[in-house]
Short mmCIF file of C-alpha atoms in Angstrom, two decimals:
data_model
loop_
_atom_site.label_atom_id
_atom_site.label_comp_id
_atom_site.label_asym_id
_atom_site.label_seq_id
_atom_site.Cartn_x
_atom_site.Cartn_y
_atom_site.Cartn_z
CA UNK A 1 25.80 -17.50 -4.06
CA UNK A 2 25.41 -14.45 -1.59
CA UNK A 3 21.81 -13.57 -1.47
CA UNK A 4 20.59 -9.98 0.06
CA UNK A 5 17.41 -10.47 1.59
CA UNK A 6 15.22 -8.14 4.06
CA UNK A 7 14.95 -8.87 7.82
CA UNK A 8 17.00 -11.54 10.06
CA UNK A 9 18.49 -14.80 9.59
CA UNK A 10 15.55 -17.49 9.73
CA UNK A 11 12.89 -15.17 8.14
CA UNK A 12 10.40 -16.25 5.49
CA UNK A 13 12.79 -14.00 3.06
CA UNK A 14 15.51 -16.54 3.90
CA UNK A 15 13.24 -19.67 3.06
CA UNK A 16 12.39 -18.02 -0.12
CA UNK A 17 16.14 -17.37 -1.08
CA UNK A 18 16.73 -20.98 -0.32
CA UNK A 19 13.87 -22.01 -2.29
CA UNK A 20 15.11 -20.48 -5.35
CA UNK A 21 19.14 -20.73 -5.02
CA UNK A 22 19.34 -23.69 -2.89
CA UNK A 23 19.55 -24.84 0.76
CA UNK A 24 23.27 -23.58 1.25
CA UNK A 25 22.75 -20.06 -0.18
CA UNK A 26 24.41 -17.60 1.90
CA UNK A 27 22.33 -14.52 2.96
CA UNK A 28 22.90 -10.92 3.51
CA UNK A 29 20.56 -9.45 6.06
CA UNK A 30 19.36 -5.77 5.34
CA UNK A 31 17.24 -3.91 7.86
CA UNK A 32 15.09 -2.49 5.14
CA UNK A 33 13.81 -3.00 1.47
CA UNK A 34 15.73 0.33 0.57
CA UNK A 35 19.01 -1.36 1.97
CA UNK A 36 18.31 -4.41 0.06
CA UNK A 37 18.27 -2.76 -3.40
CA UNK A 38 21.29 -0.71 -2.29
CA UNK A 39 23.38 -3.51 -1.55
CA UNK A 40 22.27 -5.79 -4.66
CA UNK A 41 23.32 -2.48 -6.63
CA UNK A 42 26.26 -1.72 -5.00
CA UNK A 43 28.04 -4.45 -2.96
CA UNK A 44 30.08 -6.64 -5.47
CA UNK A 45 29.91 -9.85 -3.05
CA UNK A 46 26.11 -9.66 -3.09
CA UNK A 47 24.93 -11.71 -6.44
CA UNK A 48 21.33 -10.93 -6.09
CA UNK A 49 18.52 -10.25 -3.88
CA UNK A 50 15.13 -11.65 -3.15
CA UNK A 51 12.32 -9.11 -2.38
CA UNK A 52 8.60 -9.55 -1.24
CA UNK A 53 6.46 -7.85 -3.77
CA UNK A 54 2.88 -8.94 -2.96
CA UNK A 55 0.87 -11.11 -0.53
CA UNK A 56 -2.40 -12.99 -1.29
CA UNK A 57 -4.03 -11.51 1.65
CA UNK A 58 -2.67 -8.11 2.02
CA UNK A 59 -2.05 -7.05 -1.54
CA UNK A 60 0.73 -5.28 -3.43
CA UNK A 61 3.88 -3.98 -1.31
CA UNK A 62 3.69 -0.69 -3.27
CA UNK A 63 6.81 1.15 -2.01
CA UNK A 64 8.87 -1.87 -3.52
CA UNK A 65 7.45 -1.50 -7.00
CA UNK A 66 8.97 2.06 -6.88
CA UNK A 67 12.26 1.07 -5.41
CA UNK A 68 12.65 -1.59 -8.12
CA UNK A 69 11.74 0.87 -10.78
CA UNK A 70 14.15 3.64 -9.63
CA UNK A 71 17.04 0.95 -9.01
CA UNK A 72 17.92 0.20 -12.43
CA UNK A 73 18.05 -3.49 -11.22
CA UNK A 74 16.46 -6.55 -13.12
CA UNK A 75 14.06 -9.12 -12.50
CA UNK A 76 15.53 -12.74 -12.95
CA UNK A 77 12.91 -14.73 -11.27
CA UNK A 78 10.19 -15.29 -8.78
CA UNK A 79 9.26 -17.33 -5.84
CA UNK A 80 5.78 -18.00 -4.31
CA UNK A 81 5.82 -19.14 -0.35
CA UNK A 82 3.13 -20.32 1.45
CA UNK A 83 3.38 -18.53 5.00
CA UNK A 84 3.50 -21.04 7.74
CA UNK A 85 3.62 -20.19 11.29
CA UNK A 86 4.53 -22.60 14.19
CA UNK A 87 4.96 -22.36 18.04
CA UNK A 88 8.56 -23.10 18.89
CA UNK A 89 10.18 -23.56 22.43
CA UNK A 90 13.63 -24.72 23.92
CA UNK A 91 13.75 -28.51 23.66
CA UNK A 92 11.95 -30.17 26.54
CA UNK A 93 9.34 -27.32 26.98
CA UNK A 94 5.91 -28.26 26.85
CA UNK A 95 2.51 -26.44 25.77
CA UNK A 96 1.69 -26.31 29.45
CA UNK A 97 5.00 -24.72 30.43
CA UNK A 98 4.42 -21.83 27.94
CA UNK A 99 3.39 -18.19 29.72
CA UNK A 100 4.45 -16.03 27.10
CA UNK A 101 4.54 -16.08 23.24
CA UNK A 102 6.85 -13.39 21.13
CA UNK A 103 6.44 -12.66 17.75
CA UNK A 104 5.60 -9.89 15.14
CA UNK A 105 2.02 -8.35 15.60
CA UNK A 106 1.04 -9.69 12.24
CA UNK A 107 2.39 -13.08 12.88
CA UNK A 108 0.35 -12.97 16.32
CA UNK A 109 -2.77 -11.93 14.28
CA UNK A 110 -2.45 -14.74 11.77
CA UNK A 111 -2.61 -17.16 14.54
CA UNK A 112 -5.33 -15.55 16.53
CA UNK A 113 -7.53 -18.59 16.53
CA UNK A 114 -4.75 -20.70 18.08
CA UNK A 115 -3.71 -18.20 20.76
CA UNK A 116 -7.49 -17.65 21.79
CA UNK A 117 -7.72 -21.13 22.99
CA UNK A 118 -4.58 -20.65 24.98
CA UNK A 119 -5.57 -17.51 27.19
CA UNK A 120 -3.07 -18.36 29.57
CA UNK A 121 -0.52 -17.35 27.10
CA UNK A 122 0.67 -13.69 27.15
CA UNK A 123 1.28 -12.19 23.84
CA UNK A 124 4.35 -10.04 23.53
CA UNK A 125 4.89 -8.00 20.13
CA UNK A 126 8.23 -7.92 18.75
CA UNK A 127 10.26 -6.76 15.57
CA UNK A 128 10.31 -9.88 13.63
CA UNK A 129 9.38 -13.58 13.86
CA UNK A 130 12.80 -14.86 13.51
CA UNK A 131 14.23 -12.65 15.85
CA UNK A 132 11.77 -13.79 18.51
CA UNK A 133 13.18 -17.22 17.90
CA UNK A 134 16.81 -16.19 18.26
CA UNK A 135 15.87 -14.31 21.50
CA UNK A 136 14.51 -17.57 22.97
CA UNK A 137 17.45 -19.55 21.96
CA UNK A 138 19.95 -16.93 22.88
CA UNK A 139 18.76 -16.22 26.40
CA UNK A 140 17.55 -19.80 27.12
CA UNK A 141 13.96 -18.43 27.84
CA UNK A 142 11.87 -21.30 29.53
CA UNK A 143 8.10 -20.80 29.50
CA UNK A 144 8.46 -18.51 26.31
CA UNK A 145 7.52 -19.44 22.96
CA UNK A 146 8.38 -17.58 19.60
CA UNK A 147 5.88 -17.80 16.44
CA UNK A 148 8.11 -18.17 13.35
CA UNK A 149 8.73 -20.04 10.14
CA UNK A 150 10.15 -23.67 10.24
CA UNK A 151 13.56 -22.20 9.14
CA UNK A 152 14.07 -20.29 12.31
CA UNK A 153 13.46 -23.59 14.48
CA UNK A 154 16.16 -25.49 12.54
CA UNK A 155 18.81 -22.55 12.81
CA UNK A 156 18.01 -21.80 16.42
CA UNK A 157 17.66 -25.43 17.65
CA UNK A 158 14.16 -25.06 18.63
CA UNK A 159 11.40 -27.69 18.84
CA UNK A 160 7.90 -26.98 17.30
CA UNK A 161 5.44 -27.89 19.77
CA UNK A 162 2.47 -26.65 17.72
CA UNK A 163 2.98 -26.70 13.93
CA UNK A 164 0.73 -24.49 11.28
CA UNK A 165 -0.97 -22.49 13.78
CA UNK A 166 -1.93 -20.01 11.02
CA UNK A 167 -5.74 -19.64 10.73
CA UNK A 168 -5.94 -18.66 6.97
CA UNK A 169 -4.45 -21.35 4.81
CA UNK A 170 -4.02 -19.50 1.34
CA UNK A 171 -1.59 -16.89 2.78
CA UNK A 172 1.02 -16.76 -0.09
CA UNK A 173 3.92 -14.13 -0.77
CA UNK A 174 5.43 -13.62 -3.83
CA UNK A 175 9.18 -12.69 -3.93
CA UNK A 176 11.00 -11.37 -6.91
CA UNK A 177 14.60 -12.33 -7.50
CA UNK A 178 16.55 -9.24 -8.49
CA UNK A 179 20.01 -8.36 -9.79
CA UNK A 180 22.54 -6.08 -11.54
CA UNK A 181 22.21 -8.85 -14.52
CA UNK A 182 20.42 -7.67 -17.85
CA UNK A 183 17.03 -8.96 -18.91
CA UNK A 184 18.45 -11.60 -21.41
CA UNK A 185 15.62 -14.35 -21.30
CA UNK A 186 16.54 -17.62 -19.04
CA UNK A 187 15.62 -20.99 -20.86
CA UNK A 188 11.88 -21.66 -20.83
CA UNK A 189 11.21 -17.98 -19.82
CA UNK A 190 7.33 -17.86 -19.95
CA UNK A 191 6.75 -14.66 -17.75
CA UNK A 192 7.73 -10.92 -18.04
CA UNK A 193 7.40 -7.81 -15.74
CA UNK A 194 6.85 -4.65 -17.57
CA UNK A 195 6.01 -0.87 -16.84
CA UNK A 196 4.62 1.63 -19.33
CA UNK A 197 2.44 4.91 -19.34
CA UNK A 198 -0.48 5.28 -21.45
CA UNK A 199 -1.39 8.89 -23.03
CA UNK A 200 -4.47 10.53 -21.71
CA UNK A 201 -6.64 9.74 -24.81
CA UNK A 202 -9.90 7.87 -23.66
CA UNK A 203 -9.23 4.05 -24.17
CA UNK A 204 -5.84 3.98 -24.48
CA UNK A 205 -5.36 1.45 -21.76
CA UNK A 206 -8.10 -0.61 -23.20
CA UNK A 207 -6.23 -0.54 -26.47
CA UNK A 208 -2.84 -1.69 -25.03
CA UNK A 209 -4.63 -4.53 -23.19
CA UNK A 210 -6.56 -5.63 -26.31
CA UNK A 211 -3.20 -5.70 -28.18
CA UNK A 212 -1.82 -8.09 -25.39
CA UNK A 213 -4.59 -10.49 -25.25
CA UNK A 214 -4.58 -10.66 -29.36
CA UNK A 215 -1.09 -11.62 -28.94
CA UNK A 216 -1.93 -14.54 -26.88
CA UNK A 217 -0.24 -13.06 -23.62
CA UNK A 218 -2.30 -13.40 -20.28
CA UNK A 219 -2.09 -10.48 -18.19
CA UNK A 220 -1.66 -12.06 -14.75
CA UNK A 221 -1.32 -8.56 -12.72
CA UNK A 222 -1.95 -4.86 -13.43
CA UNK A 223 -1.15 -2.42 -11.00
CA UNK A 224 -1.70 1.49 -11.47
CA UNK A 225 0.82 4.19 -9.81
CA UNK A 226 0.60 7.98 -9.78
CA UNK A 227 3.11 9.64 -11.45
CA UNK A 228 4.69 12.10 -8.83
CA UNK A 229 5.60 14.85 -11.48
CA UNK A 230 1.95 14.81 -12.92
CA UNK A 231 -0.86 15.09 -10.92
CA UNK A 232 -3.53 12.32 -11.12
CA UNK A 233 -1.72 10.65 -14.17
CA UNK A 234 -0.96 6.84 -13.77
CA UNK A 235 1.72 4.51 -14.90
CA UNK A 236 1.16 0.73 -15.05
CA UNK A 237 3.11 -2.13 -13.87
CA UNK A 238 2.06 -5.48 -15.64
CA UNK A 239 3.33 -8.85 -15.29
CA UNK A 240 2.33 -11.13 -18.33
CA UNK A 241 2.48 -14.85 -18.91
CA UNK A 242 3.07 -16.40 -22.41
CA UNK A 243 3.86 -19.77 -23.60
CA UNK A 244 6.42 -18.73 -26.10
CA UNK A 245 8.99 -15.73 -25.98
CA UNK A 246 8.24 -15.13 -29.74
CA UNK A 247 4.63 -14.09 -28.71
CA UNK A 248 5.75 -11.97 -26.09
CA UNK A 249 8.05 -10.08 -28.29
CA UNK A 250 5.46 -9.62 -30.85
CA UNK A 251 3.01 -8.44 -28.21
CA UNK A 252 5.57 -6.07 -26.96
CA UNK A 253 6.27 -4.47 -30.58
CA UNK A 254 2.45 -3.95 -30.94
CA UNK A 255 2.08 -2.26 -27.64
CA UNK A 256 5.31 0.07 -28.16
CA UNK A 257 3.42 2.62 -30.23
CA UNK A 258 0.44 2.86 -27.88
CA UNK A 259 2.68 3.43 -24.72
CA UNK A 260 5.03 5.78 -23.51
CA UNK A 261 8.31 4.81 -21.56
CA UNK A 262 7.75 1.18 -21.87
CA UNK A 263 10.47 -0.92 -20.11
CA UNK A 264 11.03 -4.71 -19.54
CA UNK A 265 11.94 -5.17 -15.74
CA UNK A 266 12.70 -8.80 -16.50
CA UNK A 267 11.80 -12.03 -18.50
CA UNK A 268 11.72 -15.11 -16.24
CA UNK A 269 10.44 -18.32 -15.34
CA UNK A 270 7.28 -18.42 -13.57
CA UNK A 271 7.31 -19.54 -10.18
CA UNK A 272 5.56 -22.61 -8.87
CA UNK A 273 2.47 -21.28 -6.96
CA UNK A 274 2.11 -24.47 -4.85
CA UNK B 8 -23.71 18.25 9.88
CA UNK B 9 -21.43 16.21 11.97
CA UNK B 10 -18.56 14.52 10.02
CA UNK B 11 -16.25 11.59 11.19
CA UNK B 12 -12.69 12.16 10.12
CA UNK B 13 -9.52 10.25 10.81
CA UNK B 14 -7.09 11.90 13.04
CA UNK B 15 -7.09 14.92 15.54
CA UNK B 16 -8.86 18.28 15.35
CA UNK B 17 -6.87 20.62 13.01
CA UNK B 18 -5.94 17.81 10.78
CA UNK B 19 -5.80 17.62 6.93
CA UNK B 20 -9.07 15.48 7.22
CA UNK B 21 -10.85 18.34 9.13
CA UNK B 22 -9.35 20.89 6.41
CA UNK B 23 -10.93 18.55 3.54
CA UNK B 24 -14.26 17.79 5.71
CA UNK B 25 -14.83 21.79 5.58
CA UNK B 26 -13.73 22.20 2.04
CA UNK B 27 -16.64 19.99 1.21
CA UNK B 28 -19.29 20.63 4.06
CA UNK B 29 -18.58 24.38 4.74
CA UNK B 30 -16.48 26.05 7.49
CA UNK B 31 -19.05 25.38 10.47
CA UNK B 32 -19.04 21.72 10.10
CA UNK B 33 -18.57 19.66 13.32
CA UNK B 34 -16.09 16.82 13.34
CA UNK B 35 -16.24 13.44 15.19
CA UNK B 36 -12.30 12.43 15.53
CA UNK B 37 -11.40 8.80 14.94
CA UNK B 38 -8.06 6.96 16.12
CA UNK B 39 -8.10 4.77 12.83
CA UNK B 40 -9.78 4.51 9.59
CA UNK B 41 -11.55 1.11 10.88
CA UNK B 42 -13.08 3.56 13.67
CA UNK B 43 -14.05 6.05 10.99
CA UNK B 44 -15.99 3.46 8.87
CA UNK B 45 -17.65 2.16 11.84
CA UNK B 46 -18.73 5.40 13.19
CA UNK B 47 -20.27 6.40 10.03
CA UNK B 48 -22.05 2.91 9.83
CA UNK B 49 -23.37 2.98 13.25
CA UNK B 50 -23.53 6.28 15.11
CA UNK B 51 -26.69 7.98 14.46
CA UNK B 52 -25.51 11.65 14.97
CA UNK B 53 -22.67 11.15 12.68
CA UNK B 54 -23.97 12.04 9.25
CA UNK B 55 -21.05 11.37 6.94
CA UNK B 56 -17.49 10.61 6.87
CA UNK B 57 -14.42 11.83 5.05
CA UNK B 58 -11.66 9.50 4.56
CA UNK B 59 -8.34 9.54 2.50
CA UNK B 60 -7.85 7.27 -0.43
CA UNK B 61 -5.07 8.24 -2.66
CA UNK B 62 -2.33 10.65 -2.59
CA UNK B 63 -0.47 12.00 -5.44
CA UNK B 64 2.97 11.13 -4.48
CA UNK B 65 2.70 7.95 -2.07
CA UNK B 66 -0.23 6.38 -4.19
CA UNK B 67 -3.24 4.41 -3.04
CA UNK B 68 -3.83 3.76 0.63
CA UNK B 69 -4.98 0.31 -0.18
CA UNK B 70 -6.49 -0.91 3.24
CA UNK B 71 -9.18 1.85 2.80
CA UNK B 72 -10.39 0.34 -0.62
CA UNK B 73 -10.97 -2.66 1.37
CA UNK B 74 -12.33 -1.09 4.47
CA UNK B 75 -14.99 0.70 1.86
CA UNK B 76 -15.84 -2.33 -0.01
CA UNK B 77 -16.67 -4.49 3.14
CA UNK B 78 -18.33 -1.65 4.96
CA UNK B 79 -21.85 -1.50 2.63
CA UNK B 80 -21.10 2.37 2.95
CA UNK B 81 -21.59 4.65 -0.27
CA UNK B 82 -19.44 7.45 -2.05
CA UNK B 83 -21.37 10.44 -2.16
CA UNK B 84 -18.30 12.77 -3.24
CA UNK B 85 -14.53 13.58 -3.29
CA UNK B 86 -12.33 16.27 -2.08
CA UNK B 87 -8.79 17.10 -3.32
CA UNK B 88 -6.65 18.96 -0.96
CA UNK B 89 -3.11 20.24 -1.73
CA UNK B 90 -0.63 19.48 1.51
CA UNK B 91 0.68 22.58 2.55
CA UNK B 92 3.04 22.55 5.66
CA UNK B 93 3.84 25.46 7.94
CA UNK B 94 6.11 26.24 10.65
CA UNK B 95 4.09 27.61 13.68
CA UNK B 96 4.72 29.02 17.04
CA UNK B 97 3.46 30.54 20.17
CA UNK B 98 2.77 34.21 19.30
CA UNK B 99 5.91 36.41 19.78
CA UNK B 100 8.32 33.57 18.95
CA UNK B 101 10.92 34.05 16.22
CA UNK B 102 12.62 31.77 13.84
CA UNK B 103 15.78 32.40 15.93
CA UNK B 104 14.18 31.25 19.23
CA UNK B 105 13.27 27.61 18.02
CA UNK B 106 15.33 24.92 19.15
CA UNK B 107 13.00 22.05 18.62
CA UNK B 108 10.32 21.03 15.87
CA UNK B 109 7.61 18.70 16.41
CA UNK B 110 5.67 16.93 13.89
CA UNK B 111 4.68 13.57 12.20
CA UNK B 112 7.81 11.90 10.44
CA UNK B 113 6.11 12.15 6.88
CA UNK B 114 5.52 15.97 7.56
CA UNK B 115 9.28 16.44 8.88
CA UNK B 116 10.30 14.53 5.50
CA UNK B 117 8.31 16.81 3.28
CA UNK B 118 9.82 19.74 4.85
CA UNK B 119 13.58 18.57 4.74
CA UNK B 120 14.90 21.18 2.57
CA UNK B 121 13.68 23.91 4.76
CA UNK B 122 15.02 21.89 8.05
CA UNK B 123 18.34 21.24 6.70
CA UNK B 124 18.83 25.12 6.22
CA UNK B 125 18.12 25.40 10.11
CA UNK B 126 20.48 22.77 11.45
CA UNK B 127 20.29 24.09 14.92
CA UNK B 128 16.28 22.87 15.09
CA UNK B 129 16.34 19.47 16.77
CA UNK B 130 13.52 17.40 15.05
CA UNK B 131 11.37 15.58 17.54
CA UNK B 132 8.80 13.10 15.53
CA UNK B 133 5.29 12.54 16.86
CA UNK B 134 1.94 10.95 16.27
CA UNK B 135 0.31 13.48 14.16
CA UNK B 136 0.76 17.23 12.77
CA UNK B 137 -2.25 18.90 14.48
CA UNK B 138 -1.47 17.05 17.63
CA UNK B 139 1.81 18.79 17.78
CA UNK B 140 0.45 22.23 17.29
CA UNK B 141 -2.16 21.42 20.21
CA UNK B 142 0.82 20.42 22.31
CA UNK B 143 2.79 23.75 21.72
CA UNK B 144 -0.31 25.57 22.71
CA UNK B 145 -1.48 23.91 25.67
CA UNK B 146 1.84 23.47 27.18
CA UNK B 147 2.85 27.02 26.17
CA UNK B 148 5.88 25.70 24.83
CA UNK B 149 8.44 28.48 24.01
CA UNK B 150 11.57 27.70 21.74
CA UNK B 151 9.33 25.00 20.00
CA UNK B 152 7.71 24.84 16.97
CA UNK B 153 5.15 22.57 15.28
CA UNK B 154 4.90 21.58 11.59
CA UNK B 155 1.12 21.44 10.71
CA UNK B 156 -1.51 22.50 8.19
CA UNK B 157 -3.13 26.28 8.68
CA UNK B 158 -6.32 25.10 10.34
CA UNK B 159 -4.10 23.85 13.21
CA UNK B 160 -2.62 27.31 13.48
CA UNK B 161 -6.01 28.78 13.57
CA UNK B 162 -7.46 26.47 16.19
CA UNK B 163 -4.64 26.42 18.55
CA UNK B 164 -3.76 30.29 18.35
CA UNK B 165 -0.56 29.62 16.89
CA UNK B 166 1.47 32.10 14.52
CA UNK B 167 2.92 30.81 11.14
CA UNK B 168 6.63 32.20 11.06
CA UNK B 169 7.30 30.17 7.95
CA UNK B 170 4.50 29.22 5.42
CA UNK B 171 4.64 26.69 2.71
CA UNK B 172 7.95 25.02 3.75
CA UNK B 173 7.26 21.63 2.07
CA UNK B 174 9.49 20.77 -0.79
CA UNK B 175 7.46 19.01 -3.50
CA UNK B 176 4.32 21.17 -4.40
CA UNK B 177 2.38 18.78 -6.27
CA UNK B 178 1.42 16.76 -3.10
CA UNK B 179 -2.43 16.41 -3.52
CA UNK B 180 -4.49 14.00 -1.25
CA UNK B 181 -7.87 12.67 -2.37
CA UNK B 182 -10.48 12.24 0.19
CA UNK B 183 -13.85 10.34 -0.38
CA UNK B 184 -17.16 11.57 1.25
CA UNK B 185 -18.73 8.51 2.44
CA UNK B 186 -22.36 7.84 4.13
CA UNK B 187 -25.04 5.22 4.75
CA UNK B 188 -27.10 6.95 2.14
CA UNK B 189 -27.69 5.28 -1.09
CA UNK B 190 -26.20 5.96 -4.54
CA UNK B 191 -28.85 8.03 -5.88
CA UNK B 192 -26.85 10.32 -8.31
CA UNK B 193 -26.29 13.74 -7.11
CA UNK B 194 -27.41 16.63 -9.58
CA UNK B 195 -24.78 17.26 -12.07
CA UNK B 196 -23.00 13.75 -11.16
CA UNK B 197 -20.01 13.05 -13.72
CA UNK B 198 -17.92 10.68 -11.68
CA UNK B 199 -18.57 7.17 -10.42
CA UNK B 200 -16.28 4.50 -8.48
CA UNK B 201 -17.15 0.66 -9.13
CA UNK B 202 -15.81 -2.68 -8.60
CA UNK B 203 -15.86 -5.73 -10.25
CA UNK B 204 -13.95 -9.10 -11.02
CA UNK B 205 -13.28 -10.32 -14.28
CA UNK B 206 -13.22 -13.90 -15.26
CA UNK B 207 -9.85 -15.73 -15.78
CA UNK B 208 -10.26 -15.92 -19.73
CA UNK B 209 -7.49 -14.33 -21.53
CA UNK B 210 -8.44 -10.56 -22.64
CA UNK B 211 -11.49 -10.27 -20.33
CA UNK B 212 -10.21 -6.89 -18.65
CA UNK B 213 -9.17 -5.69 -22.01
CA UNK B 214 -12.82 -6.39 -23.20
CA UNK B 215 -14.35 -4.42 -20.06
CA UNK B 216 -12.30 -1.43 -20.67
CA UNK B 217 -12.85 -1.49 -24.48
CA UNK B 218 -16.67 -1.22 -23.76
CA UNK B 219 -16.15 1.55 -21.23
CA UNK B 220 -14.13 3.66 -23.62
CA UNK B 221 -16.61 2.96 -26.46
CA UNK B 222 -19.35 4.14 -24.21
CA UNK B 223 -17.57 7.70 -24.00
CA UNK B 224 -16.32 6.88 -20.39
CA UNK B 225 -13.11 8.06 -19.01
CA UNK B 226 -11.06 5.67 -17.01
CA UNK B 227 -9.51 8.09 -14.35
CA UNK B 228 -8.14 5.17 -12.08
CA UNK B 229 -7.96 1.48 -12.07
CA UNK B 230 -6.49 -0.14 -9.05
CA UNK B 231 -6.11 -4.20 -8.75
CA UNK B 232 -6.55 -6.10 -5.59
CA UNK B 233 -5.92 -9.69 -4.79
CA UNK B 234 -9.11 -11.71 -3.72
CA UNK B 235 -8.23 -13.56 -0.50
CA UNK B 236 -10.52 -16.45 -0.83
CA UNK B 237 -8.83 -17.35 -4.44
CA UNK B 238 -5.08 -17.03 -4.69
CA UNK B 239 -3.69 -14.74 -7.26
CA UNK B 240 -6.94 -13.70 -8.73
CA UNK B 241 -7.72 -10.20 -8.65
CA UNK B 242 -10.75 -7.73 -8.46
CA UNK B 243 -10.53 -3.99 -9.68
CA UNK B 244 -11.60 -0.85 -8.21
CA UNK B 245 -12.44 1.68 -11.35
CA UNK B 246 -13.02 5.45 -10.89
CA UNK B 247 -14.97 6.51 -14.24
CA UNK B 248 -15.61 10.08 -15.31
CA UNK B 249 -18.43 11.22 -17.88
CA UNK B 250 -20.15 13.94 -19.17
CA UNK B 251 -23.75 12.54 -19.24
CA UNK B 252 -25.28 10.13 -16.32
CA UNK B 253 -27.26 8.49 -19.54
CA UNK B 254 -23.72 7.41 -21.08
CA UNK B 255 -22.45 5.96 -17.48
CA UNK B 256 -25.63 3.91 -17.28
CA UNK B 257 -25.36 2.62 -20.78
CA UNK B 258 -21.81 1.67 -20.43
CA UNK B 259 -22.59 -0.22 -17.06
CA UNK B 260 -25.25 -2.01 -18.83
CA UNK B 261 -22.48 -3.14 -21.57
CA UNK B 262 -19.96 -4.25 -19.14
CA UNK B 263 -22.18 -6.06 -16.84
CA UNK B 264 -22.37 -9.51 -18.75
CA UNK B 265 -18.50 -9.44 -18.90
CA UNK B 266 -17.86 -8.95 -15.12
CA UNK B 267 -18.65 -10.65 -11.93
CA UNK B 268 -20.12 -8.86 -8.75
CA UNK B 269 -20.14 -5.47 -10.33
CA UNK B 270 -21.02 -3.01 -7.80
CA UNK B 271 -21.63 0.92 -8.02
CA UNK B 272 -19.99 2.20 -4.64
CA UNK B 273 -21.14 5.83 -5.79
CA UNK B 274 -22.29 8.30 -8.45
CA UNK B 275 -21.04 11.82 -7.45
CA UNK B 276 -19.45 15.05 -8.63
CA UNK B 277 -15.85 15.10 -9.51
CA UNK B 278 -14.02 17.05 -7.11
CA UNK B 279 -12.09 20.28 -8.02
CA UNK B 280 -8.48 19.34 -8.53
CA UNK B 281 -7.07 22.78 -7.88
#
């Protein structure tokens, strides 16, 4: 399998791709989410893509919902990944040797409690966590550490001298597995991603959500978006969880007359959140 | 009145502040939205703030919802502003003289149809639209145009040689007027911003929205957010429109037992969308 990811080798996207497709998955690195979607759509040797869609602290990555909706691609699965940051160095270097720490600004921020306890370390902001690890490896940088995920240490032969230095524990990112393949449900499918418009009529969204609840479907996420062509009207992206695919299909049939442009992006197996 | 805005003098935030508080409003420019909120909270000579909250094309500015929720500030009003971009130059310069166009990358993108018809103009990305206009004025830059809103041309004495060069017409930004003042409703109040959690129980959001609709309240916006302390649970920010404040108060009383942490951020008069 060859899987398109956003970012560089050793990134959290690659960890997510390995978590879903297995450790020997090949990755195709993309410079942006738009490039990721394009490669999954058009490049024959790319079998699927793994794309971050929301984070338990920062919230939804709104532009990725639009990319997905406009791509015509399908959702085939999801992966939840806990974001764990580690301090990594060239083998043999110790905490006392370190003068500079390189990483993405967001990762530096996530490790601020640790970094404040080591004020002699100068912080250097970079483009990417995994790229910082690669840089330390390639340039044989002594006295320099990178903050990145475990896979970056494995790939670039670095030693983790301070593991799990992130302050907030419940920092999870949810990734969607996307492909050109249709929405034929996988075995044991128990989750679906759909989008729809509701009419302007008062209470129309309440009626849709009531039908969903009555059908025994649990709404795990509801995200509203403006419709560019119509000012201040919204469409909704909803994630639904169910025990039985029949229940979902019945629920879907009941909300179809209450919505406009209802589209199923994918029916898949709920990812393990721990 | 002294009103805190995000950005520089001549910006769309200042146009929005003038639209709400009148043409002679003084502005306090803030480098970030976080600084804006801080100044409204703490600086005694700042009477209120004007903060962008969503755009009809780009969607919600999610971090600003969190800033607002955590600030303890109140919403006292809203302004809708159509984003119109103009090409402006030192007086006397013509379209044929222009070799460089300076503006924020987003503004350049919004005017791409116009710019592609003038391929001899080199595009220069800057920090801000209004700051580009100021730069042309201060440095007396010939052969250089800025793309910015009309107010920037007025303030910096530039001439608009190509008005309304933005491609998409229905590009509106919604701004909230925020202050330390409480939520005592203004006369003719017909809109409210609230947030709440719902329980994990299936259908709980549907029950809340049904009560809102039954009370004759129109839900104009519903935005879900993750709750950082609890993985993958969400709270909701809702904007509600009503004809009569009594209806809103009755509806609010009915949804209170169905929600947790219900809080009214403000009761105000709906802004004119055109």
